[in-house]
Structures are given as structure tokens and as C-alpha cells.
PDB file of C-alpha atoms in Angstrom:
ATOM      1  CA  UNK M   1     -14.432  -1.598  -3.165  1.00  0.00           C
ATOM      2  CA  UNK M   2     -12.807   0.245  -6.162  1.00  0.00           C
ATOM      3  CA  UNK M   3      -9.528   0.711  -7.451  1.00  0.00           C
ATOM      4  CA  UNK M   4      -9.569   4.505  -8.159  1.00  0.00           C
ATOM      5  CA  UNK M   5      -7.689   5.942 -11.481  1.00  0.00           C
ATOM      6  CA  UNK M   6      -5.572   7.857  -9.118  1.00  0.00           C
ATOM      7  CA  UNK M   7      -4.377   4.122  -7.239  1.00  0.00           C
ATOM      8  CA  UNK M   8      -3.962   3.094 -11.229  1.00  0.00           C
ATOM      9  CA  UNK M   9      -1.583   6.149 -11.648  1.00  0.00           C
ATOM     10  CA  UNK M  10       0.310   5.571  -8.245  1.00  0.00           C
ATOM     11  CA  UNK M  11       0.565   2.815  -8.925  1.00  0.00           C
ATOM     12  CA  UNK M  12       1.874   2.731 -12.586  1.00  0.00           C
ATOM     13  CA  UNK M  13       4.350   5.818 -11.347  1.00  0.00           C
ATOM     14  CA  UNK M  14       5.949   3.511  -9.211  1.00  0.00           C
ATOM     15  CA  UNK M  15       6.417   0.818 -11.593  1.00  0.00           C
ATOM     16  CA  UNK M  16       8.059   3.561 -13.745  1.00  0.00           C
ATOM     17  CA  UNK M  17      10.476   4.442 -11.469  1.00  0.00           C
ATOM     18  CA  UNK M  18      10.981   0.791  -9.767  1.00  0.00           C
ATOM     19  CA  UNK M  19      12.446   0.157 -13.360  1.00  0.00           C
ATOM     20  CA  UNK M  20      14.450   3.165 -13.968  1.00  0.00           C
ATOM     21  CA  UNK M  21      18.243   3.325 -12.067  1.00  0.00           C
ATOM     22  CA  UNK M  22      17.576   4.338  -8.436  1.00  0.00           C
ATOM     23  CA  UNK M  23      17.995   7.925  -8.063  1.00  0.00           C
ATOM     24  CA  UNK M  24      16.679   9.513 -11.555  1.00  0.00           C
ATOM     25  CA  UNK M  25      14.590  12.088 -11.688  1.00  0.00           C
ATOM     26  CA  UNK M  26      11.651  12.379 -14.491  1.00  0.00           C
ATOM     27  CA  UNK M  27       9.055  15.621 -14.683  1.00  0.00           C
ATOM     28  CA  UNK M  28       5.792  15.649 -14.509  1.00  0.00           C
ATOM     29  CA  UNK M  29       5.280  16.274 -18.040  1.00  0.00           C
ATOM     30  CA  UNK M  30       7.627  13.234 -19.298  1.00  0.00           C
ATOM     31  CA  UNK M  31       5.433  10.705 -16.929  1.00  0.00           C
ATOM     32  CA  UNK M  32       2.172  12.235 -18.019  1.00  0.00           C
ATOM     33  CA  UNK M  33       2.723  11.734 -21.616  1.00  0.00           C
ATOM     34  CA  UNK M  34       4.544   8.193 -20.837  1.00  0.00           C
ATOM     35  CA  UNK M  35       1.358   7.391 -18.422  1.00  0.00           C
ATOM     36  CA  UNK M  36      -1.120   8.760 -21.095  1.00  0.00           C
ATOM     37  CA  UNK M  37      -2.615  10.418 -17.586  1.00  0.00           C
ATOM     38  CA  UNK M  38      -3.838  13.849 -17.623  1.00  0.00           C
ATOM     39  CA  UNK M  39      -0.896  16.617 -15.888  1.00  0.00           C
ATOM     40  CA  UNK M  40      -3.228  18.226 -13.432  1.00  0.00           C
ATOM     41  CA  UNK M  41      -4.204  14.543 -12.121  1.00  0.00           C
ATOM     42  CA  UNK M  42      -1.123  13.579 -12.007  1.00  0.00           C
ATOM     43  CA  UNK M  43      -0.107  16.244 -10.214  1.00  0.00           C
ATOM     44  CA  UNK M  44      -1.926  15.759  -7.009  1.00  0.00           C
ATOM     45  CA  UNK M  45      -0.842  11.815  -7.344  1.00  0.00           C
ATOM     46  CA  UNK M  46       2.152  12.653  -6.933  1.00  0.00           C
ATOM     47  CA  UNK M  47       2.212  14.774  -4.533  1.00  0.00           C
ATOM     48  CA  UNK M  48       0.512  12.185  -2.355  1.00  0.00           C
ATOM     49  CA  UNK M  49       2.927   9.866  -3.290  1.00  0.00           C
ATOM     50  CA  UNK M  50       5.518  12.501  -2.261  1.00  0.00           C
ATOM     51  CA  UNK M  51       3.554  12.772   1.205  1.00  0.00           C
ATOM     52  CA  UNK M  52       3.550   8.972   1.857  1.00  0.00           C
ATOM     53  CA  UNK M  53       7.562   9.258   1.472  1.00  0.00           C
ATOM     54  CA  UNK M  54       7.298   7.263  -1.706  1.00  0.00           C
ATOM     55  CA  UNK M  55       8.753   9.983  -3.840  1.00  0.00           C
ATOM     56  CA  UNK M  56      10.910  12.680  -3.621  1.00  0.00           C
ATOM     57  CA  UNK M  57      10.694  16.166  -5.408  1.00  0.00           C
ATOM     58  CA  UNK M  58      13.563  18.289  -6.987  1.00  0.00           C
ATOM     59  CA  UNK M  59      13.378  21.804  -7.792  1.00  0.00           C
ATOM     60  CA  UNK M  60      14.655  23.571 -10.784  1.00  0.00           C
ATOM     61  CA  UNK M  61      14.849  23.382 -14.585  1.00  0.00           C
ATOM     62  CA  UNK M  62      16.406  19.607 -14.104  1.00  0.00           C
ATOM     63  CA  UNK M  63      13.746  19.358 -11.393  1.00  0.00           C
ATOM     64  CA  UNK M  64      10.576  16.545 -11.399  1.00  0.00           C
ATOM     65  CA  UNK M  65      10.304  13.483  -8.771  1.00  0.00           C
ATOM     66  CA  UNK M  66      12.686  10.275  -8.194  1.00  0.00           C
ATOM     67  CA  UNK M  67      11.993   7.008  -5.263  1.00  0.00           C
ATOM     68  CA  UNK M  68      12.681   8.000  -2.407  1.00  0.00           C
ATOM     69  CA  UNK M  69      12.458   4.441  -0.790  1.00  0.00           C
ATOM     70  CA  UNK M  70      13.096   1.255  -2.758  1.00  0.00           C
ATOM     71  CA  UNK M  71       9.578   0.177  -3.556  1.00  0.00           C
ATOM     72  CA  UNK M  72       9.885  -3.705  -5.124  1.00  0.00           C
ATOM     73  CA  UNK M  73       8.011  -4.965  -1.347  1.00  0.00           C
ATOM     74  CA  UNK M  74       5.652  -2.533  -1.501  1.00  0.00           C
ATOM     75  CA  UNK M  75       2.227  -3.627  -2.332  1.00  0.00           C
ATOM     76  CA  UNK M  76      -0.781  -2.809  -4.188  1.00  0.00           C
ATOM     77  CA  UNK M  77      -2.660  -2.450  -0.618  1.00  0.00           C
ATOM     78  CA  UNK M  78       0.075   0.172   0.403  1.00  0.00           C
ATOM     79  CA  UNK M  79      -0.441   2.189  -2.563  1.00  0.00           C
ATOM     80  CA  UNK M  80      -4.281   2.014  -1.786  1.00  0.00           C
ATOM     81  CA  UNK M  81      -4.471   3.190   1.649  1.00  0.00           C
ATOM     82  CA  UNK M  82      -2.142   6.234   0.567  1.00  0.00           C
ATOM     83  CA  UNK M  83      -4.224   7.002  -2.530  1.00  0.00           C
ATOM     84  CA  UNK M  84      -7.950   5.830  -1.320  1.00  0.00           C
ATOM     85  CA  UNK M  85      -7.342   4.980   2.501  1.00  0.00           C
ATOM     86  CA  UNK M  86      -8.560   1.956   3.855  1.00  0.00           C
ATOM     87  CA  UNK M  87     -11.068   0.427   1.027  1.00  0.00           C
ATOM     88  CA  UNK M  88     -14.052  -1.475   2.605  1.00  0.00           C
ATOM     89  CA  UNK M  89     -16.598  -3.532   0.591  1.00  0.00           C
ATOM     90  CA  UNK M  90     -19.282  -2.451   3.158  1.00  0.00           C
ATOM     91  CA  UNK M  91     -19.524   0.531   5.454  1.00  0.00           C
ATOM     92  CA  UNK M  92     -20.499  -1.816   8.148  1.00  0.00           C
ATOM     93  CA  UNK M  93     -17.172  -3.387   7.877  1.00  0.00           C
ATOM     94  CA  UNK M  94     -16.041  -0.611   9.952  1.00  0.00           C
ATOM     95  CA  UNK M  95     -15.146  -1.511  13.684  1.00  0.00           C
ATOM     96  CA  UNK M  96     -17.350   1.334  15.281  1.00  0.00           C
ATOM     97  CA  UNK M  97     -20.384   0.828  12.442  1.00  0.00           C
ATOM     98  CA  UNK M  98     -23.162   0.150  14.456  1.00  0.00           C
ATOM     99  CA  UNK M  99     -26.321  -1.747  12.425  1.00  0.00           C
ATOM    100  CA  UNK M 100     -29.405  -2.116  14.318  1.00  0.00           C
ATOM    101  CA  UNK M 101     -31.600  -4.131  11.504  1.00  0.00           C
ATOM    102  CA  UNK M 102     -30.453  -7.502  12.654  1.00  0.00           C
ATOM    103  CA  UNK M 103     -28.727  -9.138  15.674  1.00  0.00           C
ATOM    104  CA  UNK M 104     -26.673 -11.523  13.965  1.00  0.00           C
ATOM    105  CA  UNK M 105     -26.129 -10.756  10.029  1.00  0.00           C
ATOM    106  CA  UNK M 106     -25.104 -13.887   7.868  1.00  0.00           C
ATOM    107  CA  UNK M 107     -24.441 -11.494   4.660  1.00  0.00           C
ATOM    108  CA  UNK M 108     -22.159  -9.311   7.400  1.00  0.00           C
ATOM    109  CA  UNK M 109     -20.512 -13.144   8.139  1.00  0.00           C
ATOM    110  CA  UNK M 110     -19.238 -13.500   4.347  1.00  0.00           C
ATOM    111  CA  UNK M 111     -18.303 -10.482   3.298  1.00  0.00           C
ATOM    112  CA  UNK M 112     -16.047 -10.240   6.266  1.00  0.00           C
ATOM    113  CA  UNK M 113     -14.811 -13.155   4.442  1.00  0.00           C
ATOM    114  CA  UNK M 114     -14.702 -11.722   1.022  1.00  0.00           C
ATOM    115  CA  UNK M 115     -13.201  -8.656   2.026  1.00  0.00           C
ATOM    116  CA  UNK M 116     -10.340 -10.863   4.114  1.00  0.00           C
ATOM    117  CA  UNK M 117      -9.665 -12.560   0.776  1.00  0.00           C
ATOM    118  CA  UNK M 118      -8.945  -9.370  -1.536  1.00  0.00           C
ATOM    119  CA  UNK M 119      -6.584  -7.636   1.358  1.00  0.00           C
ATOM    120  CA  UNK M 120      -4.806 -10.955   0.984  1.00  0.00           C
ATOM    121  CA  UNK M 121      -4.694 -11.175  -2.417  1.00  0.00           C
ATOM    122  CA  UNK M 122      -3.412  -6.791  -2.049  1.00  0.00           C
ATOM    123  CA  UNK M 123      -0.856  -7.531   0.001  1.00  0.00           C
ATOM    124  CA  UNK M 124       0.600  -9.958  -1.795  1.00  0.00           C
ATOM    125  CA  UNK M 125       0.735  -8.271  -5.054  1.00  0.00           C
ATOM    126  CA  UNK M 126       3.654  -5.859  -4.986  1.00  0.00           C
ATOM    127  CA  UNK M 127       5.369  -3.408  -7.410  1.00  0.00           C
ATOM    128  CA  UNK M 128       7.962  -6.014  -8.169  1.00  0.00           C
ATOM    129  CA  UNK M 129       5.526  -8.576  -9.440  1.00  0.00           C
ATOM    130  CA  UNK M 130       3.616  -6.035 -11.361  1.00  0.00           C
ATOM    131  CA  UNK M 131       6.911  -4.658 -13.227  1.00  0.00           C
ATOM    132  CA  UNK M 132       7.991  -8.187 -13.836  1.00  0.00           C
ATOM    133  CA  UNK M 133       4.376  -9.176 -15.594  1.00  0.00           C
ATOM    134  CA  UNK M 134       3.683  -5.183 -17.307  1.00  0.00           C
ATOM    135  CA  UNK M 135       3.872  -5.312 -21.163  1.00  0.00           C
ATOM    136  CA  UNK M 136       4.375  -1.845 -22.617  1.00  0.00           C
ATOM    137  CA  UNK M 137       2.735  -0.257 -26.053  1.00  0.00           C
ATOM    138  CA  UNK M 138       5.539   0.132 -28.063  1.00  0.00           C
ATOM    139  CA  UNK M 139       5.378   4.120 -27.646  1.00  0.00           C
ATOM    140  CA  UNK M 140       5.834   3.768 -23.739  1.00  0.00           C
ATOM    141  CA  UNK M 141       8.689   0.798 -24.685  1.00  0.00           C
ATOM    142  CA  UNK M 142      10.696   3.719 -26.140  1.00  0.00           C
ATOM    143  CA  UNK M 143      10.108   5.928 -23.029  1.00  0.00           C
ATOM    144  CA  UNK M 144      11.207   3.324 -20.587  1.00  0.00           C
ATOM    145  CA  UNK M 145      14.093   2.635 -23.386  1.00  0.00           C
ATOM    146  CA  UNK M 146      14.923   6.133 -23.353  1.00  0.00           C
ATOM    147  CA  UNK M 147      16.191   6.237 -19.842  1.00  0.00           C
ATOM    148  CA  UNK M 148      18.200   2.701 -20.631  1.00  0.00           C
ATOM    149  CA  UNK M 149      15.797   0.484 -19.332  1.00  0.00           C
ATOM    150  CA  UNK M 150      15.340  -3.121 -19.929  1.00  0.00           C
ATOM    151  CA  UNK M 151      11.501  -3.784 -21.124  1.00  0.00           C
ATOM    152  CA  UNK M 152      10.522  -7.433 -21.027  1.00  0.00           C
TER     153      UNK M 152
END
């Protein structure tokens, strides 16, 4: 299982706007530079954030993206299965994976197990918690200051 750079970005975009006042808009150039993340990248991020109802999209020369859903509940597991879909450690995790090596699999067993634990440990991590513990470089402090933000 992997945590893609484009899950990273999601999921630092909606930290961003979790901590901005509900309703403002920022372009895509403003988060790129903020998120240090490549424009083109971010781009399609947010555009499947956008998809997934998470954000909403504003045309025009005060256009760019704002929440369109309160997102402090939402957790890191969310924000995977829009960015990545559903994130297996094993392929024969699947429910219709059929393995004909061996008729009962003990390594099958724990990572069952394994994998039970880290969608656990996803779902209880949400954008709240992860705005609450972020600590900013002082050049993205004065971006999230910019828009009258309090930075911990």
C-alpha cells in the first residue's frame, strides 16, 4: 500500500482550505506555490477533488476552487479512495482474487490483519486532526496568514 503524492496533495489542499473561512476561493496558482506542488499536478488533483464533491470551482478572473462540503470528519481513507481507490496491501486481498497455490494461506491470515489495522488507523485520522498537528515553513505561515488565518 502507498500513499501517492497526489493523496499528499489532496490531502494538504484540504487542510488549506479546512483552515481558511468557509467559502473563499484560492487559484490554482496561489495553492501550487503555497503547496510547493507542481500546477499541472495539481491540476488534475483538483479536479478529482472537485469530482468527489470536495471542492467547488469558480470561473473568471476572481475564479480558482473553495470547500464545497465541510471537511474536519473527513478522513485520510476518504481522501484515498478518491485519489488512489481502494488501497490493498495484497492483490489477493480482493474478494473475487482467486489463488490456487495453497488451500489455506497463513501469510493471507495476517495480512488480512495488517491491512484491517491501517484502514483503522485511516479512518480515524481526519483533516481536523491533521490541521490541528501541521506546522508550516515560515513561507507557507505567511500564505495561510495572508488570507487571516490562525497558524499554530
Amino acid at each position: 500500500m502507498e500513499v501517492t503524492k497526489g493523496t499528499l496533495y489532496a490531502v494538504y489542499t484540504l487542510i488549506y482550505f479546512h483552515r481558511r473561512p468557509y467559502g473563499d476561493v484560492a487559484d490554482l496558482h496561489s495553492l501550487s506555490q503555497l503547496l510547493e506542488a507542481p500546477e499541472s499536478y495539481l491540476s488534475k488533483v483538483l479536479q478529482q477533488l472537485h469530482k468527489a464533491g470536495y471542492l467547488a470551482s469558480h470561473m473568471g478572473s476572481k475564479g480558482g476552487y473553495r470547500l464545497a462540503k465541510h471537511v474536519e470528519k473527513t478522513t485520510m481513507r476518504e481522501v484515498m479512495n478518491v485519489m488512489q481507490g481502494e488501497s490493498l496491501m495484497q492483490e489477493c486481498l480482493l474478494d473475487d482474487y482467486n489463488c490456487d497455490r495453497f488451500k489455506k494461506c497463513a501469510v493471507l491470515y495476517h495480512v488480512r490483519d495488517i491491512q484491517r489495522t491501517v484502514n483503522e488507523m485511516l479512518e480515524k485520522l481526519t483533516i481536523e486532526q491533521l490541521a490541528t498537528e501541521m506546522e508550516f515553513k515560515e513561507r507557507q505561515q505567511k500564505g495561510f496568514n495572508q488570507f487571516n488565518i490562525g497558524v499554530q
